[in-house]
Amino acid sequence: MEKIQRNIIVHISDIISEEIIKDEAMAFVRACFQCGTCSGGCPSGRRTAIRTRQIIRRVILGLEEVLSSDDIWLCSTCYTCFERCPRSIPVTDIIIKLRNLATQRGYMKPPHKAVTHILADTGHGVPLGTQKGGEPNNWSQLRASYGLPDIPPTTHSHPEAVKDIQILMHATNFDKLVDWKPKNTELKPKVNEKSEEKSEGKNEGESKVKRKAKSKSKSQSKVKEELKPKKEVEIKKELEIKTDSQTKTESNIKSESETKKTSTNKKTVTKKKKGLKKKLKKTRISNKNKKK
Amino acid sequence: MSKSKINIISPSNNSESTEIRIGVYLCHCGVNIGGVINMDEMVKFAQKLPNVVIARQYKFYCSDNGQAEIARDIRDGLVNRVVVAACSPRMHESTFRRVLVDEGLNPFYFVQANIREHATWVNMNDPAGAQRIAQDHVRMQVAKARELRALKPQKVMVKPSALIIGAGIAGINTALDLANQGFHVYLVEKEPTIGGHMAQLDKTFPTMDCSSCILTPKMVEISRNPNITVMAYSEIEHVDGYVGNFQVQIRKKAHYVDQLKCTGCGECAQHCPVSVGNEFDLGLSHRKAIYIPFPQAVPGLYTIDMEHCIKCGICASTTVCEPQAINFDDQDEIDTIEVGTIIVATGYDPIDVSNLGNYGYGRFENVITGLEMERNLSSTGPNLGHPVRPSDGTSPKSIVWIQCVGSRDTREGYHPYCSRVCCMYAIKQARQYKEKHPEAQCYIFYIDIRAFGKGYEEFYELASHEYGIKFMRGRLAEIQENPDKSLLIRAEDTFLAQPIEINVDMVVLSIGLETTHDSGKIASMLAIQKSTDGFFMEAHPKLRPVDSLTDGIFIAGVAQGPKDIPDAVSQAKGAAAGAAILMAKGEVEVEPYFSIVQPALCSGCRSCINQCPFGAITFDEILQIAHINPIKCKGCGTCASTCPSNAILQNHFTTKQLMAIIDGVLGDYQV
């Protein structure tokens, strides 16, 4: 039986909105008066659980669940809400920004991760494949009919370039963010090995940003403490069938490794909490002063 | 007003002996009437009524063509009594009376049957029923028309002087407008200084003007205007008279300081050993027993608060008060003034905080009211413009404003109306605090944000967008004090449908406005009415918003209902214009609907005197009968129905006329 969720807002902060308002146009987010035009006219909202108005409200109140929930991923970025917003809020751009923040803070969906893995392995998000049964796709004939070479001049014709992409991903820490490890260790540049060992010893490659976010969210609400990590199978199942965003919580969409970390690294996280909190506060104040 | 000036045409000496010829004019009022009932049938019905010589129908009788048709019938000698069956007489009675006047007929030979509001509007789905009711109304008014008597409107002189009760921003503006037109103004204020509540405010929304900077020059202008007599620290004692001729007794409270000798040097206050809470700062700062409320007070002269004075006599010594202005034997004085018009600008009281226990006020140290916050934010206030937590004197890191405190609440002890200013002042205060403490969190818990005025919505948008003030849609449900004196707020974020439990350093209650505690006394003294919300009632909510129901008495500012400064000033100027019209014309015409005592029938029982709500009846000791002042009488008919001897006749509603109406409607029915 599922535990009863209290679902009470106990901490309101600028932790999300301060990221958003760095952009002058997106700063209008704080002017939102929750009229509901965005949700009411959302084409995606007619078919899915996305409630744009509530996304914006959670941003204003600094509720981290906006990053962990499915909602921001259900937007089709059609820009209808932005067109109609009476307060000129670039809603769609904000949702895209939230996706960036969510990824940085470790709230990435497994299917999205899977796509990045394909990208890392092949150099393409959607690589050229084969038909069912192994028959070659008719893309090569199509290309030929237009007078193009059979294989496009991408990593498909230059498999050696895939390595460059992987190096790039590693240099930007994107590989850790998406939990990608090269199948062929030869491809790994030397710098890679060093940092890999280091991070494995500590936090299994968890990025600094991610840790920060986590510690913050831990301190935020009692709600989250009450929620115990779910089994992998359960989570996967839920991910497939979930449509109701209301019942979504942070933990049941976190990837397997993420949930493990939460339980094993509880102590280290709480230790770091205080220091990080102070740091956060400092940066916030200095941000404000800069604005001033 | 001498009796001889009033031309009373007694219903008994009616000299009209010509035959009564009634014309009935049935108005379609577009489809309002014509779309519901059968007008052809109505015409046939009206034609059969006794004395009706002609019955006509038309789309709009109030139009030029419609009026011309009635005028032609009168001119042709066809009719000499007019019944128009149409809308309410409140709408068009005066229109049709003018037609009669233009054609040389007495305007009181006109009556109007209201078959729109009384018949067709309320019975739209029952045309047959509506038709019957409309017929009854026409029959009644035709019956009355047969008994109509010619009456003559009364004229009274209007004195070119005005009394203004209350010297807040509304009273000040009315006073200046009237004085600058050359009328003499008596500006009466119960506090020792003029300025009212506006003097207590720090800044004004949405322009963020400093309140004092825009108010104090007006106060000085008042004191310098030769046409204005400022009567501070005074109260109205008694009002007599009627439009144009009011006699008002004013109690000038004893200052115990000779106002002519006092120079306002302030030496006395420095030596006074008694320290009490300053009412101007809502008790947040101290004043002496001899004091001026605030440095910019007008008149800037000292007053001794005898309730707290210990009569030590230090201030009276010649070394302290060189002009020797202190006078412990000073006594209240009663002045009588005569004025033509009265403007009531008594303003408001902040909602009584003693009822706000459930908001934690008075129980929790860090719960304060909006007005207290205002004084806190004021650079002349107790904290020199730096609001602090009352519990420890530190600057709060988070403040919650709670909206609609005492307003929009139908429960006993609260007010059902919206106080109109609280949304804006809360936003303004939050912005002011954010300007001083950008890192602080400011929350406004509201039900609706009402930013209705010019520039208000933009002000509100800026507060959320630029200042990051958090607007929380949800009314405060619960408040608790934590051991560290911070406060736990329980409410709902209705946007997310999630309960909220947050801890904040300070709570500001955005209290609303209520009518002054003594408004009942003023209403009965002036014989003006109060609406259910307790504020003074205007003659018409839309078309006569500054007139009271008593002629010659006007209402300005919050005395009429909650409003912000721009609205109060607009209304003050409107009231000044209303009063100026009367005074500039010098005379006023009043409806001759007054009642008359028939001397032969009056037994002198005096039962009518107490019943009169307008104080129009006096007792003639010589003749031993009641006498009704025809100008003060509003024609309500209370006395006529009270009189056990049937000695009182009310013009235009005589017993004979009323009986004719009843006979008319019951004509078909046999008992």
Tab-separated table of N, CA and C in Angstrom, chain A residues 117 120-121 162-163 166-167 170 175-176 179-189 192-193 196:
chain	number	residue	atom	x	y	z
A	117	HIS	N	22.611	8.124	-25.031
A	117	HIS	CA	23.516	6.975	-25.158
A	117	HIS	C	23.685	6.611	-26.626
A	120	ALA	N	25.917	9.093	-28.135
A	120	ALA	CA	27.315	8.880	-27.777
A	120	ALA	C	27.908	7.696	-28.548
A	121	ASP	N	27.073	6.673	-28.742
A	121	ASP	CA	27.578	5.461	-29.409
A	121	ASP	C	27.682	5.627	-30.918
A	162	VAL	N	33.077	9.622	-34.153
A	162	VAL	CA	32.275	9.335	-32.949
A	162	VAL	C	33.127	9.554	-31.705
A	163	LYS	N	34.370	9.203	-31.817
A	163	LYS	CA	35.270	9.352	-30.671
A	163	LYS	C	35.361	10.824	-30.246
A	166	GLN	N	32.459	11.736	-28.252
A	166	GLN	CA	32.549	11.184	-26.897
A	166	GLN	C	33.506	12.014	-26.039
A	167	ILE	N	34.584	12.449	-26.643
A	167	ILE	CA	35.545	13.279	-25.894
A	167	ILE	C	34.874	14.600	-25.480
A	170	HIS	N	32.557	14.058	-22.689
A	170	HIS	CA	33.263	13.850	-21.427
A	170	HIS	C	33.791	15.174	-20.877
A	175	ASP	N	28.644	13.118	-20.107
A	175	ASP	CA	28.581	11.649	-19.992
A	175	ASP	C	28.161	11.216	-18.590
A	176	LYS	N	28.659	11.943	-17.593
A	176	LYS	CA	28.289	11.578	-16.223
A	176	LYS	C	26.823	11.907	-15.951
A	179	ASP	N	24.891	9.191	-17.358
A	179	ASP	CA	25.350	7.838	-16.988
A	179	ASP	C	25.814	7.038	-18.189
A	180	TRP	N	26.611	7.623	-19.021
A	180	TRP	CA	27.086	6.875	-20.191
A	180	TRP	C	28.531	6.466	-19.980
A	181	LYS	N	28.814	5.194	-20.257
A	181	LYS	CA	30.194	4.729	-20.176
A	181	LYS	C	30.530	4.077	-21.503
A	182	PRO	N	31.729	4.350	-22.018
A	182	PRO	CA	32.083	3.792	-23.330
A	182	PRO	C	32.219	2.266	-23.265
A	183	LYS	N	31.691	1.608	-24.303
A	183	LYS	CA	31.798	0.144	-24.363
A	183	LYS	C	33.244	-0.246	-24.661
A	184	ASN	N	33.836	0.567	-25.505
A	184	ASN	CA	35.211	0.308	-25.889
A	184	ASN	C	36.130	1.232	-25.087
A	185	THR	N	36.830	0.628	-24.094
A	185	THR	CA	37.640	1.453	-23.198
A	185	THR	C	38.775	2.158	-23.928
A	186	GLU	N	39.117	1.645	-25.096
A	186	GLU	CA	40.203	2.265	-25.864
A	186	GLU	C	39.852	3.711	-26.242
A	187	LEU	N	38.602	3.905	-26.392
A	187	LEU	CA	38.160	5.235	-26.816
A	187	LEU	C	38.367	6.288	-25.734
A	188	LYS	N	38.492	5.749	-24.516
A	188	LYS	CA	38.590	6.690	-23.391
A	188	LYS	C	39.899	7.451	-23.406
A	189	PRO	N	39.877	8.770	-23.414
A	189	PRO	CA	41.119	9.520	-23.295
A	189	PRO	C	41.664	9.421	-21.869
A	192	ASN	N	40.091	11.127	-18.762
A	192	ASN	CA	38.850	10.478	-18.379
A	192	ASN	C	39.046	9.527	-17.196
A	193	GLU	N	40.070	8.673	-17.299
A	193	GLU	CA	40.290	7.636	-16.280
A	193	GLU	C	40.471	8.242	-14.905
A	196	GLU	N	37.296	9.603	-13.403
A	196	GLU	CA	36.350	8.500	-13.204
A	196	GLU	C	36.622	7.821	-11.851
